[in-house]
PDB file of C-alpha atoms in Angstrom:
ATOM      1  CA  LEU A1444      18.374 -30.954  13.654  1.00 46.00           C
ATOM      2  CA  LEU A1445      17.404 -27.562  12.286  1.00 52.00           C
ATOM      3  CA  ASP A1446      20.108 -24.951  11.951  1.00 65.00           C
ATOM      4  CA  GLU A1447      20.035 -22.122  14.459  1.00 69.00           C
ATOM      5  CA  PRO A1448      17.666 -19.377  13.227  1.00 79.00           C
ATOM      6  CA  THR A1449      19.263 -16.259  11.808  1.00 87.00           C
ATOM      7  CA  THR A1450      17.914 -12.788  11.108  1.00 94.00           C
ATOM      8  CA  TYR A1451      17.495 -12.417   7.368  1.00 96.00           C
ATOM      9  CA  LEU A1452      17.382  -8.604   7.313  1.00 97.00           C
ATOM     10  CA  ASP A1453      17.866  -6.296  10.286  1.00 97.00           C
ATOM     11  CA  ILE A1454      16.686  -2.704   9.774  1.00 97.00           C
ATOM     12  CA  SER A1455      15.459  -2.193  13.328  1.00 96.00           C
ATOM     13  CA  GLY A1456      17.452   1.022  13.648  1.00 96.00           C
ATOM     14  CA  LEU A1457      15.620   2.554  10.683  1.00 98.00           C
ATOM     15  CA  VAL A1458      12.064   1.809  11.785  1.00 98.00           C
ATOM     16  CA  ASP A1459       9.612   3.711  13.968  1.00 97.00           C
ATOM     17  CA  THR A1460       7.336   1.199  15.714  1.00 97.00           C
ATOM     18  CA  ALA A1461       4.969   3.590  17.519  1.00 96.00           C
ATOM     19  CA  GLY A1462       1.256   2.977  17.107  1.00 96.00           C
ATOM     20  CA  GLU A1463       0.568   1.279  13.768  1.00 96.00           C
ATOM     21  CA  GLY A1464       4.100   1.852  12.492  1.00 97.00           C
ATOM     22  CA  GLY A1465       6.848  -0.716  12.038  1.00 97.00           C
ATOM     23  CA  LEU A1466       8.034  -2.838   9.142  1.00 97.00           C
ATOM     24  CA  LEU A1467       4.667  -3.201   7.401  1.00 98.00           C
ATOM     25  CA  GLY A1468       5.271  -4.854   4.038  1.00 98.00           C
ATOM     26  CA  LEU A1469       7.676  -7.217   2.289  1.00 98.00           C
ATOM     27  CA  ALA A1470       7.742  -8.352  -1.339  1.00 98.00           C
ATOM     28  CA  PHE A1471      10.334 -10.328  -3.254  1.00 98.00           C
ATOM     29  CA  ALA A1472      10.906  -9.201  -6.838  1.00 98.00           C
ATOM     30  CA  PRO A1473       9.447 -11.633  -9.368  1.00 97.00           C
ATOM     31  CA  ASP A1474      13.015 -12.161 -10.637  1.00 97.00           C
ATOM     32  CA  PHE A1475      14.459 -12.549  -7.124  1.00 98.00           C
ATOM     33  CA  GLY A1476      16.160 -15.795  -8.144  1.00 97.00           C
ATOM     34  CA  SER A1477      18.476 -13.851 -10.457  1.00 97.00           C
ATOM     35  CA  SER A1478      18.382 -10.292  -9.088  1.00 97.00           C
ATOM     36  CA  GLY A1479      18.309 -10.991  -5.331  1.00 98.00           C
ATOM     37  CA  ARG A1480      16.116  -7.904  -4.981  1.00 98.00           C
ATOM     38  CA  LEU A1481      13.416  -7.510  -2.330  1.00 98.00           C
ATOM     39  CA  TYR A1482      11.315  -4.578  -1.178  1.00 98.00           C
ATOM     40  CA  VAL A1483      10.093  -3.438   2.227  1.00 98.00           C
ATOM     41  CA  ASN A1484       7.611  -0.815   3.393  1.00 98.00           C
ATOM     42  CA  TYR A1485       8.300   0.752   6.789  1.00 98.00           C
ATOM     43  CA  ILE A1486       7.771   3.883   8.846  1.00 98.00           C
ATOM     44  CA  ASP A1487      11.005   5.837   9.097  1.00 98.00           C
ATOM     45  CA  ALA A1488      12.399   6.318  12.605  1.00 98.00           C
ATOM     46  CA  THR A1489      13.525   9.893  11.891  1.00 97.00           C
ATOM     47  CA  THR A1490      10.843  11.402   9.639  1.00 97.00           C
ATOM     48  CA  ARG A1491       7.981   9.021  10.573  1.00 97.00           C
ATOM     49  CA  ASP A1492       7.055   8.988   6.896  1.00 98.00           C
ATOM     50  CA  THR A1493       6.377   5.888   4.805  1.00 98.00           C
ATOM     51  CA  VAL A1494       9.447   4.530   3.027  1.00 98.00           C
ATOM     52  CA  VAL A1495       9.481   1.844   0.356  1.00 98.00           C
ATOM     53  CA  ALA A1496      13.045   0.642  -0.138  1.00 98.00           C
ATOM     54  CA  SER A1497      14.841  -2.149  -1.943  1.00 98.00           C
ATOM     55  CA  PHE A1498      17.551  -4.435  -0.608  1.00 98.00           C
ATOM     56  CA  THR A1499      19.697  -6.876  -2.551  1.00 98.00           C
ATOM     57  CA  ALA A1500      20.689 -10.327  -1.364  1.00 98.00           C
ATOM     58  CA  ALA A1501      24.063 -11.698  -2.453  1.00 98.00           C
ATOM     59  CA  SER A1502      22.221 -14.702  -3.893  1.00 97.00           C
ATOM     60  CA  ALA A1503      18.794 -16.284  -3.788  1.00 96.00           C
ATOM     61  CA  THR A1504      20.068 -18.769  -1.211  1.00 95.00           C
ATOM     62  CA  ALA A1505      21.832 -16.260   1.053  1.00 96.00           C
ATOM     63  CA  THR A1506      20.764 -16.499   4.695  1.00 94.00           C
ATOM     64  CA  ARG A1507      21.361 -12.816   5.414  1.00 96.00           C
ATOM     65  CA  VAL A1508      20.802  -9.586   3.503  1.00 98.00           C
ATOM     66  CA  ASP A1509      23.219  -6.714   4.007  1.00 97.00           C
ATOM     67  CA  ALA A1510      21.215  -3.691   5.215  1.00 98.00           C
ATOM     68  CA  THR A1511      23.708  -1.351   3.538  1.00 98.00           C
ATOM     69  CA  THR A1512      22.301  -2.415   0.148  1.00 98.00           C
ATOM     70  CA  ARG A1513      19.217  -0.305   0.900  1.00 98.00           C
ATOM     71  CA  ARG A1514      18.034   1.989  -1.873  1.00 98.00           C
ATOM     72  CA  THR A1515      15.010   4.272  -1.480  1.00 98.00           C
ATOM     73  CA  ILE A1516      12.312   3.703  -4.074  1.00 98.00           C
ATOM     74  CA  LEU A1517       9.531   5.952  -2.781  1.00 98.00           C
ATOM     75  CA  THR A1518       8.513   7.998   0.258  1.00 98.00           C
ATOM     76  CA  VAL A1519       5.057   9.184   1.294  1.00 98.00           C
ATOM     77  CA  ASP A1520       4.657  12.087   3.710  1.00 97.00           C
ATOM     78  CA  GLN A1521       2.688  11.165   6.821  1.00 98.00           C
ATOM     79  CA  PRO A1522       0.764  13.762   8.892  1.00 97.00           C
ATOM     80  CA  ALA A1523       2.893  14.925  11.816  1.00 92.00           C
ATOM     81  CA  GLY A1524       1.992  13.494  15.193  1.00 92.00           C
ATOM     82  CA  ARG A1525      -0.297  10.718  13.951  1.00 95.00           C
ATOM     83  CA  SER A1526       0.595   7.083  14.439  1.00 95.00           C
ATOM     84  CA  ASN A1527      -2.263   5.234  12.779  1.00 96.00           C
ATOM     85  CA  HIS A1528      -3.682   4.299   9.368  1.00 98.00           C
ATOM     86  CA  LYS A1529      -0.365   3.495   7.675  1.00 98.00           C
ATOM     87  CA  GLY A1530      -1.504   0.639   5.416  1.00 98.00           C
ATOM     88  CA  GLY A1531       1.828  -0.839   4.366  1.00 97.00           C
ATOM     89  CA  TRP A1532       1.160  -3.849   2.128  1.00 98.00           C
ATOM     90  CA  ILE A1533       3.235  -4.119  -1.068  1.00 98.00           C
ATOM     91  CA  GLY A1534       3.176  -6.731  -3.805  1.00 98.00           C
ATOM     92  CA  PHE A1535       3.415  -7.667  -7.480  1.00 97.00           C
ATOM     93  CA  ARG A1536       0.410  -8.748  -9.555  1.00 96.00           C
ATOM     94  CA  PRO A1537       0.936 -12.080 -11.350  1.00 94.00           C
ATOM     95  CA  GLY A1538       1.915 -11.362 -14.942  1.00 93.00           C
ATOM     96  CA  GLU A1539       3.086  -7.810 -14.147  1.00 95.00           C
ATOM     97  CA  PRO A1540       6.702  -8.294 -13.093  1.00 95.00           C
ATOM     98  CA  GLU A1541       7.615  -4.616 -13.444  1.00 95.00           C
ATOM     99  CA  ALA A1542       4.833  -2.989 -11.400  1.00 97.00           C
ATOM    100  CA  LEU A1543       4.970  -2.764  -7.610  1.00 98.00           C
ATOM    101  CA  TYR A1544       1.639  -2.035  -5.902  1.00 98.00           C
ATOM    102  CA  ILE A1545       1.695  -0.131  -2.591  1.00 98.00           C
ATOM    103  CA  ALA A1546      -1.223   0.293  -0.169  1.00 98.00           C
ATOM    104  CA  THR A1547      -1.329   3.452   1.947  1.00 98.00           C
ATOM    105  CA  GLY A1548      -3.748   4.398   4.717  1.00 98.00           C
ATOM    106  CA  ASP A1549      -5.245   7.880   5.024  1.00 98.00           C
ATOM    107  CA  GLY A1550      -2.692   8.830   7.705  1.00 97.00           C
ATOM    108  CA  GLY A1551      -5.265   9.247  10.532  1.00 96.00           C
ATOM    109  CA  SER A1552      -6.888  10.324  12.639  1.00 94.00           C
ATOM    110  CA  SER A1553     -10.635   9.592  12.866  1.00 95.00           C
ATOM    111  CA  ASN A1554     -12.720  10.267   9.761  1.00 97.00           C
ATOM    112  CA  ASP A1555      -9.772  11.394   7.614  1.00 97.00           C
ATOM    113  CA  PRO A1556      -9.957  15.034   8.771  1.00 96.00           C
ATOM    114  CA  GLU A1557      -8.060  16.415   5.744  1.00 96.00           C
ATOM    115  CA  ASN A1558     -10.038  14.198   3.337  1.00 97.00           C
ATOM    116  CA  ARG A1559      -6.772  12.843   1.958  1.00 98.00           C
ATOM    117  CA  ALA A1560      -8.290   9.640   0.599  1.00 98.00           C
ATOM    118  CA  GLN A1561     -10.347  11.591  -1.960  1.00 98.00           C
ATOM    119  CA  ASN A1562      -7.501  13.971  -2.849  1.00 98.00           C
ATOM    120  CA  LEU A1563      -5.821  12.847  -6.065  1.00 98.00           C
ATOM    121  CA  ASN A1564      -2.846  15.078  -5.308  1.00 98.00           C
ATOM    122  CA  ASP A1565      -2.084  13.172  -2.084  1.00 98.00           C
ATOM    123  CA  ASN A1566      -0.695   9.629  -1.985  1.00 98.00           C
ATOM    124  CA  LEU A1567      -2.422   8.698   1.288  1.00 98.00           C
ATOM    125  CA  GLY A1568      -5.572   6.577   1.274  1.00 98.00           C
ATOM    126  CA  LYS A1569      -4.528   5.026  -2.028  1.00 98.00           C
ATOM    127  CA  ILE A1570      -3.214   2.064  -3.931  1.00 98.00           C
ATOM    128  CA  LEU A1571      -0.082   3.218  -5.737  1.00 98.00           C
ATOM    129  CA  ARG A1572       1.476   1.444  -8.734  1.00 98.00           C
ATOM    130  CA  VAL A1573       5.092   2.155  -9.669  1.00 98.00           C
ATOM    131  CA  THR A1574       7.977   0.670 -11.616  1.00 98.00           C
ATOM    132  CA  PRO A1575      11.002   0.589  -9.276  1.00 98.00           C
ATOM    133  CA  GLY A1576      14.191   2.015 -10.729  1.00 97.00           C
ATOM    134  CA  ALA A1577      17.104  -0.232 -11.564  1.00 94.00           C
ATOM    135  CA  VAL A1578      19.014   1.268  -8.639  1.00 94.00           C
ATOM    136  CA  GLU A1579      16.623   3.563  -6.759  1.00 96.00           C
ATOM    137  CA  GLY A1580      13.634   5.820  -7.361  1.00 98.00           C
ATOM    138  CA  TYR A1581      10.716   4.874  -9.597  1.00 98.00           C
ATOM    139  CA  THR A1582       8.667   5.773 -12.617  1.00 98.00           C
ATOM    140  CA  ALA A1583       4.881   5.693 -12.957  1.00 98.00           C
ATOM    141  CA  PRO A1584       3.687   3.266 -15.648  1.00 98.00           C
ATOM    142  CA  ALA A1585       2.089   5.085 -18.555  1.00 97.00           C
ATOM    143  CA  SER A1586      -0.932   2.789 -18.156  1.00 97.00           C
ATOM    144  CA  ASN A1587      -1.746   4.225 -14.717  1.00 98.00           C
ATOM    145  CA  PRO A1588      -5.134   5.975 -14.791  1.00 98.00           C
ATOM    146  CA  PHE A1589      -3.834   9.454 -13.901  1.00 98.00           C
ATOM    147  CA  ALA A1590      -0.480   9.304 -15.718  1.00 98.00           C
ATOM    148  CA  ALA A1591      -1.684  10.503 -19.121  1.00 94.00           C
ATOM    149  CA  PRO A1592      -0.870  14.127 -20.015  1.00 94.00           C
ATOM    150  CA  GLY A1593      -3.611  16.501 -18.958  1.00 95.00           C
ATOM    151  CA  VAL A1594      -5.261  14.068 -16.522  1.00 96.00           C
ATOM    152  CA  ALA A1595      -5.490  15.524 -13.003  1.00 97.00           C
ATOM    153  CA  GLY A1596      -4.014  13.427 -10.211  1.00 98.00           C
ATOM    154  CA  ASN A1597      -0.683  11.991  -9.116  1.00 98.00           C
ATOM    155  CA  ASP A1598       0.812   9.699 -11.731  1.00 98.00           C
ATOM    156  CA  GLU A1599       1.521   6.955  -9.151  1.00 98.00           C
ATOM    157  CA  ILE A1600      -2.102   6.537  -8.042  1.00 98.00           C
ATOM    158  CA  TRP A1601      -3.884   3.361  -9.131  1.00 98.00           C
ATOM    159  CA  ALA A1602      -6.964   3.469  -6.849  1.00 98.00           C
ATOM    160  CA  TYR A1603      -8.250   5.786  -4.114  1.00 98.00           C
ATOM    161  CA  GLY A1604     -10.892   6.365  -1.462  1.00 98.00           C
ATOM    162  CA  LEU A1605      -9.394   3.936   1.073  1.00 98.00           C
ATOM    163  CA  ARG A1606      -9.110   4.329   4.832  1.00 98.00           C
ATOM    164  CA  ASN A1607      -6.560   1.737   5.943  1.00 98.00           C
ATOM    165  CA  PRO A1608      -6.034  -1.088   3.426  1.00 97.00           C
ATOM    166  CA  TYR A1609      -4.164  -3.264   5.866  1.00 90.00           C
ATOM    167  CA  ARG A1610      -4.538  -6.683   4.226  1.00 94.00           C
ATOM    168  CA  VAL A1611      -4.341  -6.878   0.441  1.00 97.00           C
ATOM    169  CA  SER A1612      -3.589  -9.730  -1.938  1.00 97.00           C
ATOM    170  CA  PHE A1613      -3.587 -10.860  -5.548  1.00 98.00           C
ATOM    171  CA  ASP A1614      -5.178 -14.130  -6.548  1.00 97.00           C
ATOM    172  CA  ARG A1615      -2.195 -16.071  -7.905  1.00 94.00           C
ATOM    173  CA  LEU A1616      -4.268 -17.851 -10.547  1.00 94.00           C
ATOM    174  CA  SER A1617      -6.698 -15.190 -11.760  1.00 94.00           C
ATOM    175  CA  GLY A1618      -4.833 -11.972 -10.938  1.00 95.00           C
ATOM    176  CA  ASP A1619      -7.918 -10.587  -9.158  1.00 97.00           C
ATOM    177  CA  PHE A1620      -7.055  -7.905  -6.600  1.00 98.00           C
ATOM    178  CA  TRP A1621      -8.542  -8.186  -3.096  1.00 98.00           C
ATOM    179  CA  ILE A1622      -8.419  -5.122  -0.832  1.00 98.00           C
ATOM    180  CA  ALA A1623      -9.501  -5.482   2.803  1.00 98.00           C
ATOM    181  CA  ASP A1624     -10.070  -2.000   4.210  1.00 98.00           C
ATOM    182  CA  VAL A1625     -10.377  -1.339   7.951  1.00 97.00           C
ATOM    183  CA  GLY A1626     -13.517   0.656   8.744  1.00 96.00           C
ATOM    184  CA  GLN A1627     -14.013   3.563  11.144  1.00 95.00           C
ATOM    185  CA  GLY A1628     -16.724   2.216  13.438  1.00 94.00           C
ATOM    186  CA  ALA A1629     -19.706   1.088  11.385  1.00 97.00           C
ATOM    187  CA  ARG A1630     -18.388  -1.169   8.610  1.00 97.00           C
ATOM    188  CA  GLU A1631     -15.435  -3.368   7.747  1.00 97.00           C
ATOM    189  CA  GLU A1632     -15.131  -4.071   4.029  1.00 98.00           C
ATOM    190  CA  VAL A1633     -13.550  -6.243   1.377  1.00 98.00           C
ATOM    191  CA  ASN A1634     -13.182  -4.787  -2.104  1.00 98.00           C
ATOM    192  CA  LEU A1635     -12.524  -6.642  -5.347  1.00 98.00           C
ATOM    193  CA  GLU A1636     -10.813  -5.310  -8.454  1.00 98.00           C
ATOM    194  CA  ALA A1637     -11.138  -7.903 -11.193  1.00 97.00           C
ATOM    195  CA  ALA A1638      -8.090  -8.868 -13.224  1.00 96.00           C
ATOM    196  CA  GLY A1639      -7.768  -6.748 -16.340  1.00 95.00           C
ATOM    197  CA  ALA A1640      -9.198  -3.601 -14.720  1.00 96.00           C
ATOM    198  CA  THR A1641      -7.544  -0.373 -15.813  1.00 96.00           C
ATOM    199  CA  GLY A1642      -7.443   1.247 -12.372  1.00 97.00           C
ATOM    200  CA  GLY A1643      -8.889   4.542 -11.225  1.00 98.00           C
ATOM    201  CA  HIS A1644     -11.503   3.005  -8.923  1.00 98.00           C
ATOM    202  CA  ASN A1645     -12.781   5.150  -6.059  1.00 98.00           C
ATOM    203  CA  TYR A1646     -13.764   3.076  -3.023  1.00 98.00           C
ATOM    204  CA  GLY A1647     -15.615   5.955  -1.395  1.00 98.00           C
ATOM    205  CA  TRP A1648     -13.873   6.832   1.868  1.00 98.00           C
ATOM    206  CA  ARG A1649     -14.327   9.249   3.623  1.00 98.00           C
ATOM    207  CA  LEU A1650     -17.776   9.908   2.202  1.00 97.00           C
ATOM    208  CA  ARG A1651     -18.653   6.225   2.386  1.00 98.00           C
ATOM    209  CA  GLU A1652     -17.896   3.556   4.952  1.00 98.00           C
ATOM    210  CA  GLY A1653     -18.728   0.308   3.249  1.00 97.00           C
ATOM    211  CA  SER A1654     -21.918   1.006   1.299  1.00 97.00           C
ATOM    212  CA  ILE A1655     -23.329   3.583   3.745  1.00 97.00           C
ATOM    213  CA  ALA A1656     -22.698   7.267   4.325  1.00 98.00           C
ATOM    214  CA  THR A1657     -19.896   7.579   6.878  1.00 97.00           C
ATOM    215  CA  PRO A1658     -21.619   8.459  10.166  1.00 97.00           C
ATOM    216  CA  GLY A1659     -21.026  12.101  11.064  1.00 95.00           C
ATOM    217  CA  VAL A1660     -19.069  13.164   7.965  1.00 95.00           C
ATOM    218  CA  GLY A1661     -20.364  11.204   4.992  1.00 95.00           C
ATOM    219  CA  GLY A1662     -22.751  11.839   2.167  1.00 94.00           C
ATOM    220  CA  GLU A1663     -23.745  10.567  -1.236  1.00 95.00           C
ATOM    221  CA  ALA A1664     -21.330   8.213  -2.934  1.00 96.00           C
ATOM    222  CA  PRO A1665     -18.896   9.960  -5.290  1.00 95.00           C
ATOM    223  CA  GLU A1666     -19.768   9.504  -8.944  1.00 94.00           C
ATOM    224  CA  GLY A1667     -18.567   6.081 -10.084  1.00 94.00           C
ATOM    225  CA  ALA A1668     -17.618   4.946  -6.572  1.00 97.00           C
ATOM    226  CA  ILE A1669     -17.275   1.183  -6.072  1.00 97.00           C
ATOM    227  CA  ASP A1670     -19.199  -0.487  -3.247  1.00 97.00           C
ATOM    228  CA  PRO A1671     -17.425  -3.316  -1.402  1.00 98.00           C
ATOM    229  CA  LEU A1672     -17.976  -6.904  -2.434  1.00 98.00           C
ATOM    230  CA  TYR A1673     -18.519  -7.782   1.225  1.00 98.00           C
ATOM    231  CA  GLU A1674     -19.042  -5.707   4.357  1.00 98.00           C
ATOM    232  CA  TYR A1675     -19.947  -6.329   7.974  1.00 97.00           C
ATOM    233  CA  ALA A1676     -20.312  -4.484  11.250  1.00 96.00           C
ATOM    234  CA  PRO A1677     -17.321  -4.608  13.634  1.00 92.00           C
ATOM    235  CA  GLY A1678     -17.617  -7.580  15.959  1.00 82.00           C
ATOM    236  CA  ALA A1679     -20.095  -9.367  13.694  1.00 73.00           C
TER     237      ALA A1679
END
């Protein structure tokens, strides 16, 4: 007989579940077997901002994780009063044990009204790449595309121009990076960043939805923008 199920980690009191909120991402550290460290991405019940936090299990075989081991790695301000486009996926690329990738949506509402996804001084509508601190906080890897001195843009940003990258994954064998981005109303899209890329890709939102101008607000593709590998109309 199977043992009675137990709750591995209970942070229900910390999480706002309205709209597209909730506990949105979970990633075990590549060295979890020795460190017991895992990471979660959730919408905070008090601030309603994105929080990426670490927790530490007593051992790799522990059946519960003490919620008081929480340490905040990163927060991202969310627009007040909006409950959609939170993204939330987090993960480690094979062969990069130090770098945690974080997908953020544009924060809502329709058509990214503040054009956050194209703003390199805003961490919404992005893929972020950070090195979590040994206890809390983070640093931005020097190899990030906007981390070099004199380069405009937040040091944490790896890629931008995304609306709501809700399902993201690394190919475990090749290291290729697959980014499925939820469209507004005309296109759903799947983007591919090949292994070995140096980051800085612009996937076009809000000017572009898939490979077309975003109906009502779009225009020509930004210089160097990357078209999706695959796109389709909603319901297709």
